[in-house]
Short mmCIF file of C-alpha atoms in Angstrom, two decimals:
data_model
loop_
_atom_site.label_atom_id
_atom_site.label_comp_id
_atom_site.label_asym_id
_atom_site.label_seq_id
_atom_site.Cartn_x
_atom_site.Cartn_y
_atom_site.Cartn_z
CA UNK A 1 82.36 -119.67 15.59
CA UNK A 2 79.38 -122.04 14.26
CA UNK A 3 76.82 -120.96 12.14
CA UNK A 4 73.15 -123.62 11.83
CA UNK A 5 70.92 -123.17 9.08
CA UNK A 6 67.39 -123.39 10.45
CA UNK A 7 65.03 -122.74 8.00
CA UNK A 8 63.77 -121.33 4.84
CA UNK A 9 65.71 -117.87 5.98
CA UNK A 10 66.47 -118.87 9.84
CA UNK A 11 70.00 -118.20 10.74
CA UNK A 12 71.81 -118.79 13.74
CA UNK A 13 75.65 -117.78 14.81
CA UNK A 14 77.25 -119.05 17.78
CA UNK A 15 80.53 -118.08 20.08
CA UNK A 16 80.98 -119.31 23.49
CA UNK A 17 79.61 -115.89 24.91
CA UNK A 18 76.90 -115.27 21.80
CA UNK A 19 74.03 -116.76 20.40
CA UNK A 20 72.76 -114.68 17.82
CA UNK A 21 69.56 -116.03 15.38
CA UNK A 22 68.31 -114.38 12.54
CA UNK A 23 64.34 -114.21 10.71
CA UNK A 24 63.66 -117.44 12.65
CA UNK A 25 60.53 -118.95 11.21
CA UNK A 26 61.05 -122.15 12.84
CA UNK A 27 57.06 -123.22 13.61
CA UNK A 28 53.77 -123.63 11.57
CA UNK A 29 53.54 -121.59 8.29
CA UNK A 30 53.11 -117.15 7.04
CA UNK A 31 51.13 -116.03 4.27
CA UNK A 32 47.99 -117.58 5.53
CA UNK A 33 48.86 -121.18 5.59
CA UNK A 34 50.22 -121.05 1.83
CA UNK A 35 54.29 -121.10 3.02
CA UNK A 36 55.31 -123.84 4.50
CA UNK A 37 59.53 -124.53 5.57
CA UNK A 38 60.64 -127.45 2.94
CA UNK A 39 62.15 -129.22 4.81
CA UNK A 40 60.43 -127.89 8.39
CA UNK A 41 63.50 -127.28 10.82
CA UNK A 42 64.44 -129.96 13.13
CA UNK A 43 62.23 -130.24 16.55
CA UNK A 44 65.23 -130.70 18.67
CA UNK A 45 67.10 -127.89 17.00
CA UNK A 46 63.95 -125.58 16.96
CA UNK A 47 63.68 -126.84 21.22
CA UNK A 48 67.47 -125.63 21.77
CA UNK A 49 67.42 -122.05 20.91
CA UNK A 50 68.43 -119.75 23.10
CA UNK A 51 69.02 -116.37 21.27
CA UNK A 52 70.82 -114.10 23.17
CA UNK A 53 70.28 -111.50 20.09
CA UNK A 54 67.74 -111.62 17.65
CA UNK A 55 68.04 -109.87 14.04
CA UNK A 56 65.24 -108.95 11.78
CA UNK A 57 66.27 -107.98 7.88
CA UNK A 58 62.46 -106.66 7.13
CA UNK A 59 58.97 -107.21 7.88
CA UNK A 60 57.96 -109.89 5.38
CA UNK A 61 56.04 -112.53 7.53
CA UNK A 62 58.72 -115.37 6.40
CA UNK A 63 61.39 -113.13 8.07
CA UNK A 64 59.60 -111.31 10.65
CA UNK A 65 57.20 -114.60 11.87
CA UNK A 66 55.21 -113.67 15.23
CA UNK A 67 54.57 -117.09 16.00
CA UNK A 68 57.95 -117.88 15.83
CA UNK A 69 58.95 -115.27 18.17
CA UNK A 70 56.96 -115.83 20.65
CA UNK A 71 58.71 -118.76 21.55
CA UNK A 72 61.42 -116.64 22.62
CA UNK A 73 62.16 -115.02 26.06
CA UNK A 74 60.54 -111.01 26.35
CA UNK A 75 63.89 -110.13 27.70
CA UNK A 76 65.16 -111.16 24.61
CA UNK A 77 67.35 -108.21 22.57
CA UNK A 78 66.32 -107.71 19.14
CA UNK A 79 68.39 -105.61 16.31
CA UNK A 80 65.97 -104.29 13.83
CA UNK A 81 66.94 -101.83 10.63
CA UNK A 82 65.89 -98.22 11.37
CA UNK A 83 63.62 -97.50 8.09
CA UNK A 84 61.24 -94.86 7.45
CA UNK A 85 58.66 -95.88 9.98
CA UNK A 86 58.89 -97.68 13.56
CA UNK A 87 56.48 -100.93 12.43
CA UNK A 88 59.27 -103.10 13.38
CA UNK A 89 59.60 -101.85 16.62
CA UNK A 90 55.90 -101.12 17.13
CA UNK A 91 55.11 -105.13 16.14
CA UNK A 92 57.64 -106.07 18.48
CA UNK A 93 56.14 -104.77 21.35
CA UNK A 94 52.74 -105.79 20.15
CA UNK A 95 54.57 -109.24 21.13
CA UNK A 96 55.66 -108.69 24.10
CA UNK A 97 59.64 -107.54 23.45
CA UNK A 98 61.00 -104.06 24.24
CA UNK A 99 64.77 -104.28 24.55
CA UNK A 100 64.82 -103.19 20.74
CA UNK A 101 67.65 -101.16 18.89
CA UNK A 102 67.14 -99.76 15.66
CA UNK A 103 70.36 -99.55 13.53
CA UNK A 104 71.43 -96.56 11.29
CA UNK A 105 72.61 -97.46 7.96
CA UNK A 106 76.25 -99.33 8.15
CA UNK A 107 75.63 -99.17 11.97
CA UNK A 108 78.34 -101.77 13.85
CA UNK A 109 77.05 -103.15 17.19
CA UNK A 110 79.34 -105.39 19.44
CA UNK A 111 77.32 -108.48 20.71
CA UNK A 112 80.61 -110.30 22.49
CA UNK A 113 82.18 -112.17 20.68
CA UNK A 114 80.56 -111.74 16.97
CA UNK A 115 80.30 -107.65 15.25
CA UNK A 116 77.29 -106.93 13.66
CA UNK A 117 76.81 -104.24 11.07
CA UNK A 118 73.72 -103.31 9.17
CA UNK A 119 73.20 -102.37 5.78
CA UNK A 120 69.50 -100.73 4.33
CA UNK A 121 68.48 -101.17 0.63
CA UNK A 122 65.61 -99.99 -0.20
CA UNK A 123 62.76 -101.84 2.25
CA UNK A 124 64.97 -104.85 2.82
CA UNK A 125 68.40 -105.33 4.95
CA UNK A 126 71.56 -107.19 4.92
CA UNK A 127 73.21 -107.67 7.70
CA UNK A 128 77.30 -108.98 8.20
CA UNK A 129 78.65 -111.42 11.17
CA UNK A 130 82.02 -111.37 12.07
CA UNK A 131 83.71 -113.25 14.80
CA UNK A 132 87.55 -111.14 13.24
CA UNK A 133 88.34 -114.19 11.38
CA UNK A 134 85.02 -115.48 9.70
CA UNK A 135 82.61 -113.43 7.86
CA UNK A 136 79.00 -113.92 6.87
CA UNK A 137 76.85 -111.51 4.36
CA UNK A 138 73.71 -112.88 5.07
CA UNK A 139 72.04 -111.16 1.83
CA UNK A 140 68.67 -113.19 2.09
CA UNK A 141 65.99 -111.33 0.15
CA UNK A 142 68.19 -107.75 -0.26
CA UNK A 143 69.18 -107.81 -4.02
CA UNK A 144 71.53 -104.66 -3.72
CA UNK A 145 74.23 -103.92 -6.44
CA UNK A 146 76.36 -101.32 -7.81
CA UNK A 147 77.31 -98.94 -5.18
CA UNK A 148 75.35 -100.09 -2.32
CA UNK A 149 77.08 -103.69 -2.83
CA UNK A 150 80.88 -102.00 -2.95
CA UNK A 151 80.18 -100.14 0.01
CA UNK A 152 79.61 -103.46 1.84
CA UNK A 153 82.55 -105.00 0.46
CA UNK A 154 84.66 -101.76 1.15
CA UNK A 155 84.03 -102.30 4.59
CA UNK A 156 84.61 -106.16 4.31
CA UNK A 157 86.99 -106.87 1.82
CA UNK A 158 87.45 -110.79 2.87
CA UNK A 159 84.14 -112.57 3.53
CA UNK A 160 83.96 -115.96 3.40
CA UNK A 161 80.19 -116.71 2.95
CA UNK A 162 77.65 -115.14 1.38
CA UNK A 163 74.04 -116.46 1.67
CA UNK A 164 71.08 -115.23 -0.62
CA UNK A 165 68.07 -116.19 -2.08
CA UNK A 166 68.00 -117.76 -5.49
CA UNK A 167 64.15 -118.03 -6.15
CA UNK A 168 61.47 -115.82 -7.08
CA UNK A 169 58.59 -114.58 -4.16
CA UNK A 170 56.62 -112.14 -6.53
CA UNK A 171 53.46 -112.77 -8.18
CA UNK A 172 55.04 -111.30 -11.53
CA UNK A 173 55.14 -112.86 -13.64
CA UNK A 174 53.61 -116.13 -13.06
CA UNK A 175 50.26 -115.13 -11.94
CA UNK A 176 49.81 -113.66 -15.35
CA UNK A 177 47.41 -115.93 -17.42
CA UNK A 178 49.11 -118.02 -19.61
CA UNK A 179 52.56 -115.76 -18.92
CA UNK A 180 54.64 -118.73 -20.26
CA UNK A 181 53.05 -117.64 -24.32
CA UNK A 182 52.58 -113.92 -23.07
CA UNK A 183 55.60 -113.00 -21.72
CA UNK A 184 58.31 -116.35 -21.86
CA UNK A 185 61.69 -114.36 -21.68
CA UNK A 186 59.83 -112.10 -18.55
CA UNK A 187 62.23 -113.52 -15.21
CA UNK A 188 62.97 -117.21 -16.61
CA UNK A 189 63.95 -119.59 -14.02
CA UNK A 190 67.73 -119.60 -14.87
CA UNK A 191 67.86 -116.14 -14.63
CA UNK A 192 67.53 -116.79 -10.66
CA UNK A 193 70.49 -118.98 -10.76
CA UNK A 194 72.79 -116.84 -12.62
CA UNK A 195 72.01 -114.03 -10.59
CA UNK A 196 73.06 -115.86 -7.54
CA UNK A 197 76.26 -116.81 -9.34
CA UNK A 198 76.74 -113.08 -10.18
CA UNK A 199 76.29 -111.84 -7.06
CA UNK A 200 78.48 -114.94 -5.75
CA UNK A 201 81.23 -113.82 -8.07
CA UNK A 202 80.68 -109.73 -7.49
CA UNK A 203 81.23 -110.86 -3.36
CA UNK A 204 84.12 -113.27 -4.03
CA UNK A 205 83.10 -115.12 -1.29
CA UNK A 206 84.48 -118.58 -0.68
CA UNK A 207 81.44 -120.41 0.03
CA UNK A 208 77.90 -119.02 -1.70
CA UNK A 209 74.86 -120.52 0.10
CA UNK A 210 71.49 -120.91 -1.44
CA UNK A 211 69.16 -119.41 1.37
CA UNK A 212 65.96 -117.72 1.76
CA UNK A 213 63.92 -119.44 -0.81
CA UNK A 214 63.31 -123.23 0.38
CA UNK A 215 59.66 -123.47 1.31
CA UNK A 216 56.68 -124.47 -0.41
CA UNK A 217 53.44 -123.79 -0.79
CA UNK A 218 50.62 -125.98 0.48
CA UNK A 219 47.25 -123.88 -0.22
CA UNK A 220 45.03 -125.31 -2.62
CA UNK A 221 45.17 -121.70 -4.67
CA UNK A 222 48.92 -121.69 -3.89
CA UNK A 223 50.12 -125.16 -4.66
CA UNK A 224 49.88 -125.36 -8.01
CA UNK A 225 52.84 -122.93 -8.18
CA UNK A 226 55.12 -125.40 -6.84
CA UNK A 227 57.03 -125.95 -10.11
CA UNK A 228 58.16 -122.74 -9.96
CA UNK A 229 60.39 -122.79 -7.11
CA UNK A 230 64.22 -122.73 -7.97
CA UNK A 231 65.72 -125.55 -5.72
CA UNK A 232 69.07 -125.39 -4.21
CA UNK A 233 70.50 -128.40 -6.20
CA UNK A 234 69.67 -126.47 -9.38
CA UNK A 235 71.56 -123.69 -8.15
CA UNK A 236 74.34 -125.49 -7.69
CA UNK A 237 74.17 -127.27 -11.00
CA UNK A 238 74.37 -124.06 -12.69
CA UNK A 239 76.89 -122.43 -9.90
CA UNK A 240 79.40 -125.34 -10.96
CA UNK A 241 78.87 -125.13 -14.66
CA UNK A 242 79.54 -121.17 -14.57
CA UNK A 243 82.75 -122.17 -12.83
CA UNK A 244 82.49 -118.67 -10.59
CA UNK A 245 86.38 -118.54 -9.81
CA UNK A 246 87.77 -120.50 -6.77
CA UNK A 247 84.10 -120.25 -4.86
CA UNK A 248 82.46 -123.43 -3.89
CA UNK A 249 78.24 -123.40 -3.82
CA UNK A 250 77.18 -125.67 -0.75
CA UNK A 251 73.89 -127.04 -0.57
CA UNK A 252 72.64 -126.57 3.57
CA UNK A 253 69.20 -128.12 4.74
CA UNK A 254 67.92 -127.04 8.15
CA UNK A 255 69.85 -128.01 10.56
CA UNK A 256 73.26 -128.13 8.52
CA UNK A 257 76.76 -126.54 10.17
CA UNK A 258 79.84 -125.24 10.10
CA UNK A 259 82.14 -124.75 13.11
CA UNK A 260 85.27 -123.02 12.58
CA UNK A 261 86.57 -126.51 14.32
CA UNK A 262 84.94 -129.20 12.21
CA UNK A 263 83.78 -127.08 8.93
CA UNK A 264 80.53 -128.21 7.02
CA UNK A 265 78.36 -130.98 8.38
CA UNK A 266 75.56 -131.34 6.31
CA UNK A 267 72.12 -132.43 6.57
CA UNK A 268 70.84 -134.91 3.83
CA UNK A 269 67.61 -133.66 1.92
CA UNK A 270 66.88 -134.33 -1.78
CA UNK A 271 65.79 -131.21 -3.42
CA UNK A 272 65.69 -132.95 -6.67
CA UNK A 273 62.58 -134.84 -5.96
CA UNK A 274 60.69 -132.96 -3.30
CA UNK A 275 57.03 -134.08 -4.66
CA UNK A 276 57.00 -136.58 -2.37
CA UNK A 277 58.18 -134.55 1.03
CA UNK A 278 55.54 -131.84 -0.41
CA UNK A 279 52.37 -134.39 -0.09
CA UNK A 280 53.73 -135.72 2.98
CA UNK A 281 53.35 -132.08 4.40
CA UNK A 282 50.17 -131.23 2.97
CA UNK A 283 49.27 -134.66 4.61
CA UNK A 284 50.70 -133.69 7.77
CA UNK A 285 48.84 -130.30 8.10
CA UNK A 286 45.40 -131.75 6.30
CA UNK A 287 43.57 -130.34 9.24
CA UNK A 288 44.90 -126.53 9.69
CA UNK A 289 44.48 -126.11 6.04
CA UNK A 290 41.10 -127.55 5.97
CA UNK A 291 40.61 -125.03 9.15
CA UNK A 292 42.13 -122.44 7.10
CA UNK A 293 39.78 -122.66 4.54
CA UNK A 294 36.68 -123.14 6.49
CA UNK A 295 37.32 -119.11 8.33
CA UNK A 296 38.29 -117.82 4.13
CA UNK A 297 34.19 -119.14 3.27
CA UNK A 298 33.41 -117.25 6.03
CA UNK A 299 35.06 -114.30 5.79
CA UNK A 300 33.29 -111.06 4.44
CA UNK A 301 34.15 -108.20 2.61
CA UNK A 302 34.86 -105.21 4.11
CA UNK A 303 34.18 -102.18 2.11
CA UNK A 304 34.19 -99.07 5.46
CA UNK A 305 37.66 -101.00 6.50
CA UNK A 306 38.67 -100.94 3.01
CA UNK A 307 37.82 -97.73 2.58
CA UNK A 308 39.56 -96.47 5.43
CA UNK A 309 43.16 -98.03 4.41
CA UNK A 310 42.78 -96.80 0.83
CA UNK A 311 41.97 -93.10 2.00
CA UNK A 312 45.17 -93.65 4.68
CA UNK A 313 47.16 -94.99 1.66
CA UNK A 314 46.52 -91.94 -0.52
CA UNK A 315 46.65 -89.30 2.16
CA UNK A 316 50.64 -90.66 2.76
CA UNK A 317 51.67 -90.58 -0.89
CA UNK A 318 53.20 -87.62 -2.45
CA UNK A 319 50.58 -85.61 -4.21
CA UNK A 320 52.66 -85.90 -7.64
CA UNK A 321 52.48 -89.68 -8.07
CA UNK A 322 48.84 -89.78 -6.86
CA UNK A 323 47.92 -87.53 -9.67
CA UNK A 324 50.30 -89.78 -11.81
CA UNK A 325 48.63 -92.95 -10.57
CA UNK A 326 44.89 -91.62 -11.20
CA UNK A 327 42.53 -94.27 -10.59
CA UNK A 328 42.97 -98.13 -10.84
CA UNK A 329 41.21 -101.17 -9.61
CA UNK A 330 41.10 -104.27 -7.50
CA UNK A 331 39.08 -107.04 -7.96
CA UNK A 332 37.58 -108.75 -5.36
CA UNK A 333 36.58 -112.20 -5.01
CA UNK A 334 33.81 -113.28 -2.33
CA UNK A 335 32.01 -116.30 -2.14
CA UNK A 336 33.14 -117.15 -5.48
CA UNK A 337 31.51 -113.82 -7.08
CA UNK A 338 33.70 -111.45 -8.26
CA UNK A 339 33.51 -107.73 -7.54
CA UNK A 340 35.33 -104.55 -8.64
CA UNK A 341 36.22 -101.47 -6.51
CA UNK A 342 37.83 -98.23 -7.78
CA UNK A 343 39.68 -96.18 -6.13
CA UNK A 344 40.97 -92.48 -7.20
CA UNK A 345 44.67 -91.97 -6.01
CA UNK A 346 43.95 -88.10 -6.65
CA UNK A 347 41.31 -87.99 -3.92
CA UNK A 348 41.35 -90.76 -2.00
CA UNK A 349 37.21 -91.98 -3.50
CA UNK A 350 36.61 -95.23 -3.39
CA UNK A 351 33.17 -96.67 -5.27
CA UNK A 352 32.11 -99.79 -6.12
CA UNK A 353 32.65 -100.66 -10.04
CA UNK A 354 35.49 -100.45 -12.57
CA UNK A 355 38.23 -97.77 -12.57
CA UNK A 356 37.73 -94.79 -14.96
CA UNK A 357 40.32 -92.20 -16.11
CA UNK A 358 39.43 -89.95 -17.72
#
């Protein structure tokens, strides 16, 4: 078995009769141009893939990345989560793939050579490779615990490596004016690190991965938040300090391996000073993000399509927490001039001007 790091959250696994990849954003950038891979996968590794099986853990654009897929062939066979609704599987066919398969809960599928099994938390999935003598808990973005975690571990009492994200993707707290006076104990960057050390520990893997959290962000309203990020090399820092029992924390760039024949071979890439690789991408992409911002002057407010999502949005929430939620407020900016819509969770109104409860 070989497993290749290829991106921010790209994964693939390899037999001799199995090629399995999963969330590959390998191309261009999600979130409207703001995320960008740091480092960007390698061309000629991005050129060689030939998935055999794709997996998708949720439908966050830096997991589930259309432009990404569509270098892939239709007949293709994608494993998707079974959640609540069939988005996954309708998006999929939107580009152009319908050899889908939704997995239950704890669901096992046999791709030759490697076992897959599925686990849901909440919107998010992890998902565990085994070739019967290696095992992977690719935990990305799914921060289960507790019972949830044990049930995993039940089932796979020996894994080997466990690879999880170790930064934060939320706007909370640090788009909070001022949140370092406000609110400095709120989510500190440490408590990333020792979180993936916990869960490290609570796994007992023998290798812990820092994964799903090495991109930046390139968008003039986005970049600023660069010195945010939790880099891998911190992680381990703090991984090795903690001394988490016999496990080792291993730093993998894009395009770093291990082969059950020849173990780790590592890519070089120097986390601790990524200032540099960050200007030489903005550089790089000058043009799309100038593009990018030329069709956001352009772009105009909506208030009949807005008005249609909110009503959708309240019509599919359970009449108890709409009356809980009353009404609240978003604020939206257009052509620099700020306006604010209400909207009332209890009946689905939405007006122009500030929220009201009474």
């Amino acid at each position: 078995m070989r497993f290749t790091i290829l991106s921010h959250a790209g994964l693939a696994v390899e037999t001799d009769e199995t090629a399995l990849v999963v969330d590959p954003w390998i191309v261009g950038s999600c979130y409207w141009r703001s995320w960008w891979n740091l480092p960007e996968p390698p061309r000629q590794l991005v050129e060689s893939l030939r998935p055999t099986h794709i997996y998708l853990t949720h439908l966050h654009w830096d997991h589930f990345h259309g432009p990404s897929l569509r270098r892939f062939s239709p007949d293709t066979r994608f494993l998707v989560p079974r959640f609540n609704n069939d988005r996954m599987r309708r998006d999929l066919a939107d580009l152009g793939f319908h050899d889908v398969t939704e997995l239950d809960h704890g669901e096992v599928v046999d791709l030759g050579g490697l076992t897959l099994q599925s686990y849901q938390f909440l919107n998010d999935s992890a998902v565990v490779v085994t070739n019967g003598v290696q095992t992977i808990l690719n935990a990305n973005d799914c921060k289960m615990f507790g019972l949830p975690l044990r049930q995993v571990l039940d089932d796979h009492p020996a894994i080997d490596f466990v690879l999880r994200s170790h930064s934060n993707a939320s706007a909370y707290p640090y788009c909070i004016e001022d949140y370092e006076t406000v609110c400095p104990e709120l989510r500190p960057r440490q408590a990333y690190m020792d979180e993936f050390a916990a869960f490290a520990r609570s796994v007992g893997a023998r290798y812990a991965i820092p994964f799903a959290s090495n991109h930046c962000f390139l968008h003039p309203e986005t970049r600023g938040f660069n010195h945010i990020a939790v880099k891998p090399s911190e992680v381990q820092r703090r991984f090795d300090e903690l001394a988490i029992s016999d496990a080792q924390c291993v730093v993998m760039a894009p395009g770093s391996s291990w082969s059950s024949d020849n173990g780790f071979d590592l890519v070089s890439f120097d986390y601790d000073d990524v200032d540099r690789a960050i200007e030489a991408l903005a550089d790089q992409n000058a043009h799309t993000i100038e593009a990018q911002l030329v069709k956001e002057a352009e772009a105009e407010f909506d208030l009949d399509a807005f008005t249609t999502y909110m009503q959708r949005f309240v019509n599919a929430t359970p009449r108890l927490l709409r009356v809980r939620l009353g009404s609240f407020e978003f604020r939206i900016v257009e052509h620099g001039v700020e306006r604010p819509i209400a909207v009332d969770a209890r009946t689905g109104v939405v007006t122009e001007g500030s929220a009201v409860d009474p």
